[in-house]
Coordinates of C-alpha atoms in Angstrom, one line a residue:
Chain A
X225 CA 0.0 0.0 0.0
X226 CA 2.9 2.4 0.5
X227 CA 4.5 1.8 -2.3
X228 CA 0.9 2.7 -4.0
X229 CA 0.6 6.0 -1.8
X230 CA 4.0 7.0 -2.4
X231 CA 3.8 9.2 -5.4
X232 CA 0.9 10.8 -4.3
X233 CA 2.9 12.7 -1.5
X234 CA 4.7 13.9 -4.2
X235 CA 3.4 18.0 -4.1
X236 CA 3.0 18.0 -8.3
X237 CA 1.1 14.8 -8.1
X238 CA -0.6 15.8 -5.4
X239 CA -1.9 18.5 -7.2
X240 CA -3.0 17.1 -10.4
X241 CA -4.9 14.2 -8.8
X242 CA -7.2 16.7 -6.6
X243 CA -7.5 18.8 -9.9
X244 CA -9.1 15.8 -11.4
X245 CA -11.0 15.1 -8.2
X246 CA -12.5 18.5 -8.4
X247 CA -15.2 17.9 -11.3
X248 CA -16.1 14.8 -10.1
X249 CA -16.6 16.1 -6.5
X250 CA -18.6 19.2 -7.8
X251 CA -20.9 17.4 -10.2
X252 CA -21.5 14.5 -7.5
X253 CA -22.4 17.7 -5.4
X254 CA -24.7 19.4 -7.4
X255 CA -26.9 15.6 -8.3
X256 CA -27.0 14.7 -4.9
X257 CA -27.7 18.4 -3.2
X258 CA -30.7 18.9 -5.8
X259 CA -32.3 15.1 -4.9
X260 CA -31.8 15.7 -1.4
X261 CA -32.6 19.3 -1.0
X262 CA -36.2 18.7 -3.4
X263 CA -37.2 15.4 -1.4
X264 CA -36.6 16.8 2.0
X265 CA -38.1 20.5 1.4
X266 CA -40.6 19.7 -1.0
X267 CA -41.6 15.8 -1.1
X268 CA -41.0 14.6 2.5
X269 CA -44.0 15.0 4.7
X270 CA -43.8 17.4 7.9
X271 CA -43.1 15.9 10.9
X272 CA -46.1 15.3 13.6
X273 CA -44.1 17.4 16.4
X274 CA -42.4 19.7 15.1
X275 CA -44.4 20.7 11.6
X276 CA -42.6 22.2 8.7
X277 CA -39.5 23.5 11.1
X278 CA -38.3 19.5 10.3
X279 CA -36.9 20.8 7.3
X280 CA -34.2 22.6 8.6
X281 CA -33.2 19.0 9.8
X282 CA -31.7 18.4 6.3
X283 CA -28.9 21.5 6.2
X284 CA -28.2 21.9 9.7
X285 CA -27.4 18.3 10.6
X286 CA -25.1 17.3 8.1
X287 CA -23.7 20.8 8.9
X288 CA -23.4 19.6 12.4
X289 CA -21.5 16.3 11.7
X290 CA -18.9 17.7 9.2
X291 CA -18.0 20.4 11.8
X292 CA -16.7 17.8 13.4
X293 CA -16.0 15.2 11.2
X294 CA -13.5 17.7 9.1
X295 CA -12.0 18.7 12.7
X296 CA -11.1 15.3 13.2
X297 CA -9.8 14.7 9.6
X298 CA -7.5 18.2 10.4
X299 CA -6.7 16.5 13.9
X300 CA -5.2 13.5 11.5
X301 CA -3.7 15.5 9.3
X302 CA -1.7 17.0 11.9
X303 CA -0.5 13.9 13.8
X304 CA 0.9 13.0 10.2
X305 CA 2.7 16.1 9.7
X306 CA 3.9 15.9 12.9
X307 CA 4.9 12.1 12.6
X308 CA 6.0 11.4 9.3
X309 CA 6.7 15.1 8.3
X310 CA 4.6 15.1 5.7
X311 CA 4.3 18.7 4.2
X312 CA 1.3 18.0 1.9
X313 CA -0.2 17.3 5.2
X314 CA 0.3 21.3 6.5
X315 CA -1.4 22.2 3.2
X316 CA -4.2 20.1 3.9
X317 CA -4.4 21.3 7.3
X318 CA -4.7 25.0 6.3
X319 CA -6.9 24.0 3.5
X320 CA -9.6 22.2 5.9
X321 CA -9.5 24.7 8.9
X322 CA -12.1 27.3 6.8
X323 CA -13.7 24.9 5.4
X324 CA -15.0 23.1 8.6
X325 CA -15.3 26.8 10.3
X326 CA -18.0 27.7 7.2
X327 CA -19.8 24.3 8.4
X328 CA -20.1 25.0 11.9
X329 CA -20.9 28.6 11.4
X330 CA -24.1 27.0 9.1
X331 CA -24.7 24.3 11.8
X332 CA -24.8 27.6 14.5
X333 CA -27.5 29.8 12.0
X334 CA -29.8 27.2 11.2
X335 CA -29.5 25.9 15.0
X336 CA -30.5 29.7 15.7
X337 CA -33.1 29.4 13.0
X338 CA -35.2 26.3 14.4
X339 CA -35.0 27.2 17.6
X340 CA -36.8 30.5 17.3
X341 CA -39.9 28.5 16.2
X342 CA -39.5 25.4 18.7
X343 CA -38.2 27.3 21.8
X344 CA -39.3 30.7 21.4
X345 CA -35.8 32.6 21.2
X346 CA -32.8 32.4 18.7
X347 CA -30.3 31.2 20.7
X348 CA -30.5 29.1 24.2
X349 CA -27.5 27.3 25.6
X350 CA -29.0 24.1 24.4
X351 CA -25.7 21.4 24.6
X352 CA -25.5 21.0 21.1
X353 CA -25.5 24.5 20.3
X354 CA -23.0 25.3 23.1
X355 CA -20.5 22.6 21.5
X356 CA -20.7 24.0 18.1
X357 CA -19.9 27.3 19.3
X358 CA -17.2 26.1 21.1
X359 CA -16.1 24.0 17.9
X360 CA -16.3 27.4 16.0
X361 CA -13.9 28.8 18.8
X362 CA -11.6 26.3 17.9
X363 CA -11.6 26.3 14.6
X364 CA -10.7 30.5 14.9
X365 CA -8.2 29.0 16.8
X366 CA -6.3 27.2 14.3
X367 CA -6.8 29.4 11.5
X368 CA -5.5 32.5 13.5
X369 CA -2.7 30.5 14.8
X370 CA -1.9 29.7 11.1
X371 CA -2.0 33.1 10.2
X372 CA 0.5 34.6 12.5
X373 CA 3.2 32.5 12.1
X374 CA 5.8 34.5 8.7
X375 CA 7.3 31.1 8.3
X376 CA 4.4 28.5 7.1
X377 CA 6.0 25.2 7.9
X378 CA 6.6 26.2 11.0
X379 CA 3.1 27.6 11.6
X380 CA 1.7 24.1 10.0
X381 CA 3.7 22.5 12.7
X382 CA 2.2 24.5 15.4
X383 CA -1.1 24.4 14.1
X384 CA -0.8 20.3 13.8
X385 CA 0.1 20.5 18.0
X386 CA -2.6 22.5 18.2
X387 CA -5.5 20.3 16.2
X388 CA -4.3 17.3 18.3
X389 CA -4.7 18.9 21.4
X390 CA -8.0 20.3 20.3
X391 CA -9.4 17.0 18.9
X392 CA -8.0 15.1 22.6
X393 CA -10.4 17.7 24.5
X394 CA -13.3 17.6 22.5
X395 CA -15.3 14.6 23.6
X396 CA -14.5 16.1 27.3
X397 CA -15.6 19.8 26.5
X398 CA -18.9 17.9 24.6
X399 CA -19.6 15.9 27.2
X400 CA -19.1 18.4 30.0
X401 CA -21.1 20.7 28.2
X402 CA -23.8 18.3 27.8
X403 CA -23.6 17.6 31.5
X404 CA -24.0 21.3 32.6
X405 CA -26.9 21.2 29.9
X406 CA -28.9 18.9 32.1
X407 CA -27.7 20.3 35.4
X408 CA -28.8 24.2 34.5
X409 CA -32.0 23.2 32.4
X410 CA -34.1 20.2 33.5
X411 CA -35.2 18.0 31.0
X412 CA -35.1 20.0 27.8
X413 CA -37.0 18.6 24.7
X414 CA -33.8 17.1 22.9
X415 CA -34.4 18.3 19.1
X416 CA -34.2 14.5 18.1
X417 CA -36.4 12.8 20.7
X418 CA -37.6 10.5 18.4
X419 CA -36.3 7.2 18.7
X420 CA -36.3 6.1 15.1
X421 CA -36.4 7.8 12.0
X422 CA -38.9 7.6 9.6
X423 CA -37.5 5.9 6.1
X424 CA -39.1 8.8 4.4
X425 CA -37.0 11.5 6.2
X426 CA -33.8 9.2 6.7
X427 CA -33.3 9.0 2.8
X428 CA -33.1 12.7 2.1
X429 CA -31.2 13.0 5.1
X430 CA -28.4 10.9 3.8
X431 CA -28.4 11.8 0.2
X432 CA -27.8 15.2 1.6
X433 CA -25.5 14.2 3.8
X434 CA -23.3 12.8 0.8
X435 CA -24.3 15.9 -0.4
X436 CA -22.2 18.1 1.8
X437 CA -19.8 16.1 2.5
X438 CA -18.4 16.1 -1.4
X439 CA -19.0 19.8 -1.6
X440 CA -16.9 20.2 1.4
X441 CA -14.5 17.4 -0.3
X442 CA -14.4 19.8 -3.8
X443 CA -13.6 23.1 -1.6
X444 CA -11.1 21.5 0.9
X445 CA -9.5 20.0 -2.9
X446 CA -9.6 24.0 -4.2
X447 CA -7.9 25.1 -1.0
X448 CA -5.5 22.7 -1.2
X449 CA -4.1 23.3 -4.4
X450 CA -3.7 26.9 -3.7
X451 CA -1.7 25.8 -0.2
X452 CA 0.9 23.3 -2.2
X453 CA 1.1 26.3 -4.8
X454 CA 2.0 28.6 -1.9
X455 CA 4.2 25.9 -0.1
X456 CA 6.1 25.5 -3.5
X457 CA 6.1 28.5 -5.2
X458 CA 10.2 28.0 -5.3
X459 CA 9.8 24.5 -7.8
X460 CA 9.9 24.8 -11.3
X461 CA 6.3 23.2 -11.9
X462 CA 5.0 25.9 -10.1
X463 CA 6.9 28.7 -11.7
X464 CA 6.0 27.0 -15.0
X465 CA 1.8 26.5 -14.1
X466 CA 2.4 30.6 -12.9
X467 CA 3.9 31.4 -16.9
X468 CA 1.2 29.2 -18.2
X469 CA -1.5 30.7 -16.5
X470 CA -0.5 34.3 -17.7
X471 CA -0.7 33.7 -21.3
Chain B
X55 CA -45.7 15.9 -3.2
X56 CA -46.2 17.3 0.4
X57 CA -47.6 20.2 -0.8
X58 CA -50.9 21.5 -2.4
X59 CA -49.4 24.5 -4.2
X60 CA -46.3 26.3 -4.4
X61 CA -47.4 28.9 -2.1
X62 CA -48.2 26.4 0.4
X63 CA -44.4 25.6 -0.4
X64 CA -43.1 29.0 0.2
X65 CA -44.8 29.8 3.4
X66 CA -44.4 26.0 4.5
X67 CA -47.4 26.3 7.3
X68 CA -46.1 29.9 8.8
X69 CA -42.8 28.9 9.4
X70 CA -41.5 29.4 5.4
X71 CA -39.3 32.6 7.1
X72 CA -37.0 30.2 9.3
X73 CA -36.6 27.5 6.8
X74 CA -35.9 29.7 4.0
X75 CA -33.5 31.9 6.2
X76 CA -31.3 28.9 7.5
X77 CA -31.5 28.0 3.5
X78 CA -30.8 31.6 2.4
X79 CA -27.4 31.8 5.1
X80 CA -26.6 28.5 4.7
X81 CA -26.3 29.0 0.7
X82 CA -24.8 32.3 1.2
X83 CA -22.1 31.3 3.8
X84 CA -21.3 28.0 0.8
X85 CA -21.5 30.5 -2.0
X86 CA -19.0 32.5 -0.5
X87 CA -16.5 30.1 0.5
X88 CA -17.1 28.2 -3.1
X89 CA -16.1 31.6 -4.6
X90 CA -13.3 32.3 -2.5
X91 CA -11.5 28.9 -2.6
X92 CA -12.3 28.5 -6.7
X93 CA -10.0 31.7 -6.6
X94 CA -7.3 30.4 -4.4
X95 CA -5.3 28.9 -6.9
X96 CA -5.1 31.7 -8.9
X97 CA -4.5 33.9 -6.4
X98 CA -1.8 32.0 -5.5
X99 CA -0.4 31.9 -8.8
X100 CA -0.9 35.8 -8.9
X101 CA 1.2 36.0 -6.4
X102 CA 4.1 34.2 -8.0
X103 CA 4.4 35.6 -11.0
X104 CA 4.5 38.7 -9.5
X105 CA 7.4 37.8 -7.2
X106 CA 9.0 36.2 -10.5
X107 CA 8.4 39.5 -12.6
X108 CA 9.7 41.4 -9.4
X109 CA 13.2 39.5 -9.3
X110 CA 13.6 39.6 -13.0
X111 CA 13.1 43.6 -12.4
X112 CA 15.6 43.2 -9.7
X113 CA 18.1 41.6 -11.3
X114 CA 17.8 43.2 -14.8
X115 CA 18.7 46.9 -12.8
X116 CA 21.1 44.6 -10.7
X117 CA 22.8 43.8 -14.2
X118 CA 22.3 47.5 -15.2
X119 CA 24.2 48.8 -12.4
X120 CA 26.8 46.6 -13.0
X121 CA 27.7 47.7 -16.4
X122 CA 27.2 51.2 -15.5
X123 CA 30.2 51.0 -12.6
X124 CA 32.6 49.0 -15.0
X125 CA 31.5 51.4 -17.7
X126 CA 32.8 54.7 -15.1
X127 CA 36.0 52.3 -13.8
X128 CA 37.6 52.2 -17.1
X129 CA 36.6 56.0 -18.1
X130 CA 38.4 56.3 -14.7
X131 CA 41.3 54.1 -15.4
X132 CA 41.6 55.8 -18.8
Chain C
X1012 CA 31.9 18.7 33.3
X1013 CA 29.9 17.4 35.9
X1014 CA 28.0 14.0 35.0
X1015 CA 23.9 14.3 33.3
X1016 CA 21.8 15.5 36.2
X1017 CA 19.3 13.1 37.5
X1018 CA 15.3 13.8 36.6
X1019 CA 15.3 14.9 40.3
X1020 CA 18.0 17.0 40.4
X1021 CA 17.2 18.5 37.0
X1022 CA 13.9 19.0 38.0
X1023 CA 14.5 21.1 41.6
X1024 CA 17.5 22.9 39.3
X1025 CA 15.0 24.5 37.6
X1026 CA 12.5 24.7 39.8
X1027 CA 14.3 26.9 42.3
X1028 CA 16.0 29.0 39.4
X1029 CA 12.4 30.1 38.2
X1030 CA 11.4 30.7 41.9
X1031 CA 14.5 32.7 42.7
X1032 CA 13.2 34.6 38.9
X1033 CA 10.2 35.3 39.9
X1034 CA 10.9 36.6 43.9
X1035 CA 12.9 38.9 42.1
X1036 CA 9.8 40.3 39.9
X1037 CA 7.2 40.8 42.8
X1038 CA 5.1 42.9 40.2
X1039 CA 4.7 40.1 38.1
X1040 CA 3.6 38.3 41.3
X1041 CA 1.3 41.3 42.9
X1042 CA -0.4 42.0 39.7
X1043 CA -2.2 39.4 38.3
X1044 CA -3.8 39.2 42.0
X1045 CA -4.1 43.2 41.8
X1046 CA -6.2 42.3 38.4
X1047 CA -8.2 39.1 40.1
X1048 CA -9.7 41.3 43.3
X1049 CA -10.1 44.7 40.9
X1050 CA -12.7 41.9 38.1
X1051 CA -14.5 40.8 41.3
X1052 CA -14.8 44.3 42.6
X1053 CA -16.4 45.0 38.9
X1054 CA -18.8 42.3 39.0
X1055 CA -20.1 43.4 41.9
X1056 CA -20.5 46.9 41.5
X1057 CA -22.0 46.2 37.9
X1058 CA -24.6 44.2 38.7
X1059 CA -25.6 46.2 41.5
X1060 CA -24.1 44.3 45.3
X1061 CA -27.3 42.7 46.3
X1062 CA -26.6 40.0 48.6
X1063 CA -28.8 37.5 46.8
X1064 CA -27.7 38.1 43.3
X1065 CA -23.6 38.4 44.7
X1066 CA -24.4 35.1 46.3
X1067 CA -26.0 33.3 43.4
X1068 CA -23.3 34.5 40.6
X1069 CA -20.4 34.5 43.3
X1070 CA -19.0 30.4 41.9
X1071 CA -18.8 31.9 39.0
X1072 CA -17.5 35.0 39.1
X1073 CA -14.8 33.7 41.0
X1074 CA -13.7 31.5 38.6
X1075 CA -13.9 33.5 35.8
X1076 CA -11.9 36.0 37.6
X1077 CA -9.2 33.0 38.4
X1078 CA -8.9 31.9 35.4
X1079 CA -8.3 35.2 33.2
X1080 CA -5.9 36.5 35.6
X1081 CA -4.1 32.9 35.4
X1082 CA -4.1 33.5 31.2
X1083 CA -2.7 37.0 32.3
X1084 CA 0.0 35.7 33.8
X1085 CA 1.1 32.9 31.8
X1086 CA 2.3 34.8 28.6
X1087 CA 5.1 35.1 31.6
X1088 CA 5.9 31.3 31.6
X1089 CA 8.4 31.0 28.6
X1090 CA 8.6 34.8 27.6
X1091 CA 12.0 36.3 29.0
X1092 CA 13.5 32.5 28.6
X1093 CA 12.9 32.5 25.1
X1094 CA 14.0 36.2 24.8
X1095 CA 17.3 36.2 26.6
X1096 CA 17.7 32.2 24.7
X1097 CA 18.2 30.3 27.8
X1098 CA 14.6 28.4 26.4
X1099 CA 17.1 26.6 23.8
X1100 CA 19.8 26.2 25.8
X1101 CA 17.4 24.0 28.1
X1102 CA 15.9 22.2 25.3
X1103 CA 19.3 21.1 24.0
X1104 CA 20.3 19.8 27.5
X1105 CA 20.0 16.0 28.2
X1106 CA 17.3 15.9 29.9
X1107 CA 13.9 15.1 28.7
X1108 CA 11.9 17.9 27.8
X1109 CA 9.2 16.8 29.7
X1110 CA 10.8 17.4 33.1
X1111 CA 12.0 21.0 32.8
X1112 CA 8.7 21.5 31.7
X1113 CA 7.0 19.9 34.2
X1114 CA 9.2 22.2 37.1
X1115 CA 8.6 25.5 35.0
X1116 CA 5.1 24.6 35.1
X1117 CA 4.8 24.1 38.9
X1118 CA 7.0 26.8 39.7
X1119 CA 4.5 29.1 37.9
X1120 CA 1.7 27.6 40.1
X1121 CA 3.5 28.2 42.9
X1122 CA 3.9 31.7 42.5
X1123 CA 0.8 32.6 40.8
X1124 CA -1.7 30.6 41.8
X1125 CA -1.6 30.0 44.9
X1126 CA -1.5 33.5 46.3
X1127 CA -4.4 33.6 44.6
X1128 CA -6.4 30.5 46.2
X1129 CA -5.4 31.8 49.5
X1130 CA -7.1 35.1 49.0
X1131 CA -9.9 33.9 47.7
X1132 CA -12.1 33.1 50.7
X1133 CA -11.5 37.2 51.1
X1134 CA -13.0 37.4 47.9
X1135 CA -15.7 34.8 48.4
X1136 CA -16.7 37.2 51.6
X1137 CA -16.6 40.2 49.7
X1138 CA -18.9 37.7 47.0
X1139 CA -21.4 37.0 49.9
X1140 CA -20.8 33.3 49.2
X1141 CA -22.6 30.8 51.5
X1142 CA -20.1 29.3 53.7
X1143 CA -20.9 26.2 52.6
X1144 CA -19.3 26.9 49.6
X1145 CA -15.8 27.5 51.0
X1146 CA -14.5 24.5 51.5
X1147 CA -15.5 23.7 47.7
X1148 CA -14.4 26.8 46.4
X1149 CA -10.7 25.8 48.0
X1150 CA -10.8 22.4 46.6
X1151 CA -12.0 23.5 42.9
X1152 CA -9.0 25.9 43.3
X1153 CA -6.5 24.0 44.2
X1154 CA -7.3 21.1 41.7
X1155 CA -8.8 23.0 39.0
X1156 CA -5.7 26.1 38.8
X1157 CA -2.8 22.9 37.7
X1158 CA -4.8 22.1 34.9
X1159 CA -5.2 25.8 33.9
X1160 CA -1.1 26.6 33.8
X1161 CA -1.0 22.6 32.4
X1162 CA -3.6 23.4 29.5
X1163 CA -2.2 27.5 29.3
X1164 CA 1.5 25.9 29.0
X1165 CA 0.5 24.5 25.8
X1166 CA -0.5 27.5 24.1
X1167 CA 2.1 30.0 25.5
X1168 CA 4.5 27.3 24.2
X1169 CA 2.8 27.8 20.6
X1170 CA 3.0 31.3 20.8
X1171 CA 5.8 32.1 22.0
X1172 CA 7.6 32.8 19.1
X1173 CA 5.1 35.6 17.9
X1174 CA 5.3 39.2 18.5
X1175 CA 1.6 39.5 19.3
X1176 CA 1.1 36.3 20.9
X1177 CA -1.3 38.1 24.1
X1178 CA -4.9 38.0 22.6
X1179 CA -4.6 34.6 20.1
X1180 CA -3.1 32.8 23.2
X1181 CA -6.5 33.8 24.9
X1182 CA -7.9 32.8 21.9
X1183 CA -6.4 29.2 21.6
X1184 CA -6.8 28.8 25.6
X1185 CA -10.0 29.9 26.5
X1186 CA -11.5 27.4 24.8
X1187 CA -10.2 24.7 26.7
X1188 CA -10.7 26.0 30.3
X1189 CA -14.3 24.8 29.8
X1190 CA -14.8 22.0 31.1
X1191 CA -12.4 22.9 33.7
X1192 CA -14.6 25.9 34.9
X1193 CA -18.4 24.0 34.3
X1194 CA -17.3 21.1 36.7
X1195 CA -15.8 23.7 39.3
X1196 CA -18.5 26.2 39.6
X1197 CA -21.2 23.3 39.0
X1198 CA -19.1 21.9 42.0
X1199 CA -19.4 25.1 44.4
X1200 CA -22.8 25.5 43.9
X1201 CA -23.6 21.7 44.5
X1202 CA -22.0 22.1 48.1
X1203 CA -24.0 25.8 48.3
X1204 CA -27.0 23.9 48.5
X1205 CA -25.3 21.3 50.7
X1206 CA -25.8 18.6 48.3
X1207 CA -22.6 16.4 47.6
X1208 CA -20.3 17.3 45.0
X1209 CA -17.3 14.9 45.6
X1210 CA -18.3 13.4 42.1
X1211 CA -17.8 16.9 40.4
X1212 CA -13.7 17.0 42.1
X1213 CA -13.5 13.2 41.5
X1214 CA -14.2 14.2 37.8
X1215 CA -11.8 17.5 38.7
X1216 CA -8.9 15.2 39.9
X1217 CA -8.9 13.0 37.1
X1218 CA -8.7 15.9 34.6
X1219 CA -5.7 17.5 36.5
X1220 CA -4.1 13.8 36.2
X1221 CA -4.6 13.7 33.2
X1222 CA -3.5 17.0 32.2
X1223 CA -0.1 16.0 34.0
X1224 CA 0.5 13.2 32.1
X1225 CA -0.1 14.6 28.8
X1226 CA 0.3 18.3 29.0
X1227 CA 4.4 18.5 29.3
X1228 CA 5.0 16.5 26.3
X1229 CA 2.3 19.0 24.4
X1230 CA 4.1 21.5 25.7
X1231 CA 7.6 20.1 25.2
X1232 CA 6.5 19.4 21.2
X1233 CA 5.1 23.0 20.9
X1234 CA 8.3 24.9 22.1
X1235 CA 10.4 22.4 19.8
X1236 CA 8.4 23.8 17.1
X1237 CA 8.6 27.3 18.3
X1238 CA 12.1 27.5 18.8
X1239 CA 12.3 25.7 15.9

């Protein structure tokens, strides 16, 4: 397997193979955002409980999950430019920090936005919403960290020490925060109380899901090649894609 | 279809405002990060060629003043 | 040439050398306690000093007051050892990282924080705090304040290389005093109300243990990268 993997940490590989990614991650994107987005806002029915606000569902929890899904895929990132020095690894790193921030500030609005209807007020220190606005602290976090360091290997490398001990305290700031949740508020209606999805919300659900999670995929890709670009704006290749590009 | 007519859609039983404002910031907030990372490459390209046009400038007076001093040391010598 | 220290010896070397540095800076002592009584003294004149409200907000104004003149004086911790390069010098010694570390860090406590639990039963007076609450409020402190110059350690080590490290360590920091300050003040009201709230310092005490373990070497990779 590492002999297959091996090229790809080359940066010009690298950087031609999420090129080619890019299309297929954006078309992917757009097919499975317009099923999703017309079954759950238009062909799904409204939930008994909580009426139309339901719909909502379908943006702000894949939202929710990629927050922290892409924080854990920076968190990995990190430990492997900390532990195998990879420096396609610190590119990735920058290139997923504002992408994951973007998420959590959607998962925060439309958090905002169902709970006007359902509690009465935009925002209450409900546990989820707490933890995502932590998560979104974090994430400013790591991107202003990256930012202030002049010398961007050396930033990477802090900003890797820093994902890792993010991503280690996490579970402990989600679950304390769930804890105080409970200890300051009774027993709140949890916005998922129902035990079991119905099939006919759980497929738009997913497909948007998948949705997301290859838009995300094409922007992180974006991002990326404008970090290696940046990280190897000494090589040749680059010099040469910077003469093409001009013409 | 779980809705009679497409203004039942809009207003989605009085609560049409949230949904389509968690839509509407949602899409904004995606539209513009899309827009800003399609550009990072080429801003990052930008910002190359610049630095290259900048060193050719650089060296191209570099080479300039060069001549220019040998050009004064042998009027001097002669 | 004298042979490698051993941990101990390396450890109380340092120790004392960062003790003896910082009796020799009493402002650097005084004020962040200056700054602790002066946020309390705020609080209460902003929300207006009436006993019940002082007594109901007092765990967690506190705390809150602990903890940000803890951040204020951590920037302290590595600062003037980076600046005057002593920082590398230690990092190039034998000695594991982890260990000089680990007695900066505790020196640090010494001298900041723990002035600063012994005045607080003033401040919990001034607070109107019920009485039950003192004994927790002591406890929190003096489990809770480690993990704070633990978890702080880290990110002054990240910054420390940066000109304007002051508000982006608060920044990187803050975040992670959470759970720290939830379980604390969660803890002095629980023994307000005289119900128990060993649970809430059992879950305190295994955080600071863990914070030991782990933080040095978080801290020990961070200044390798800062001092590159």
């Amino acid at each position: 397997m590492w002999k297959w993997l091996h090229p790809y940490a080359n940066p010009e590989v690298a950087y031609q193979f999420t090129g080619k990614l890019i299309p297929w991650f954006n078309g992917i994107a757009f097919i499975l955002l317009s099923i999703g987005l017309f079954l759950g806002l238009a062909y799904s029915p409204a939930d008994y409980q909580q009426g139309e606000t339901v719909r909502i569902f379908y943006i702000h929890v894949p939202a929710a999950i990629l927050s922290m899904g892409l924080y854990f895929a920076m968190a990995i990132a990190g430990l492997s430019a900390l532990v195998w020095q990879l420096k396609l690894a610190h590119a990735a790193i920058a290139a997923i920090a504002p992408v994951g921030a973007a998420f959590t500030a959607i998962a925060l609005i439309t958090g905002a936005a169902w709970g006007k209807p359902m509690w009465g007020t935009w925002w209450i220190w409900d546990a989820r919403l707490t933890s995502e606005l932590i998560l979104l602290f974090l994430y400013f976090g790591v991107i202003a960290l990256g930012n202030a360091f002049e010398d961007k290997s050396q930033g990477a490398k802090a900003v890797s020490v820093l994902a890792l001990v993010g991503v280690v305290n996490l579970p402990i700031i989600h679950y304390s925060v769930e804890w105080w949740n409970t200890l300051h508020q009774g027993a709140t209606v949890t916005k998922f109380a129902a035990p079991s999805m119905a099939m006919s919300m759980y497929i738009p659900f997913v497909i948007c899901f998948f949705g997301c999670a290859f838009l995300a995929g094409s922007l992180i890709c974006k991002r990326f090649q404008g970090q290696v670009l940046a990280r190897n704006s000494l090589r040749p290749w680059v010099k040469q894609l910077a003469l093409a590009e001009d013409n | 279809m779980a809705f009679e007519s497409f203004t039942d859609f809009i207003t989605m039983g009085k609560h049409g405002f949230y949904i389509w404002l968690s839509y509407g910031s949602a899409l904004i907030i995606l539209l513009v990060m899309g827009f800003n990372s399609f550009r990072q490459p080429k801003i990052q390209l930008d910002k190359i060629r610049q630095r290259m046009h900048r060193e050719q400038q650089l060296k191209a007076y570099q080479q300039k003043k060069a001549e220019q001093r040998s050009q004064s040391h042998s009027g001097e010598a002669v | 040439m004298n042979p490698a220290l051993s941990y101990r010896q390396a450890f109380n070397t340092i120790l004392k050398r960062d003790l003896k540095i910082a009796l020799r800076h009493r402002d650097d002592i005084v004020n962040p306690l200056l700054f602790f009584i002066i946020v309390i003294t705020l609080f209460a004149i902003s929300v207006g000093a009436m006993p019940n409200v002082l007594m109901t907000i007092a765990p967690g104004v506190i705390w809150v007051a602990a903890l940000l003149s803890t951040l204020l004086s951590l920037e302290r911790l590595f600062k003037n050892d980076y600046q005057d390069g002593s920082l590398e010098q230690l990092l190039l010694s034998p000695c594991p990282v982890f260990i000089l570390v680990l007695a900066k860090i505790v020196a640090h406590w010494l001298v900041t924080s723990l002035p600063l639990i012994l005045l607080a039963p003033l401040l919990a007076m001034m607070m109107n705090l019920h009485p039950d609450g003192y004994l927790a409020l002591f406890l929190t402190l003096l489990l809770g304040t480690p993990i704070l110059s633990l978890l702080g350690a880290i990110g002054v080590a990240l910054t420390v290389a940066l000109k304007k490290g002051g508000v982006l360590l608060s920044l990187l920091i803050l975040p992670l005093y959470i759970p720290v300050l939830i379980l604390a003040t969660a803890a002095v009201e629980a023994a307000t109300m005289n119900s128990p709230y060993q649970g809430h310092l059992a879950i305190i005490a295994a955080l600071f243990f863990a914070s030991l373990i782990t933080a040095p070497f978080a801290v020990g990779a961070a200044l390798k990268v800062s001092t590159n």
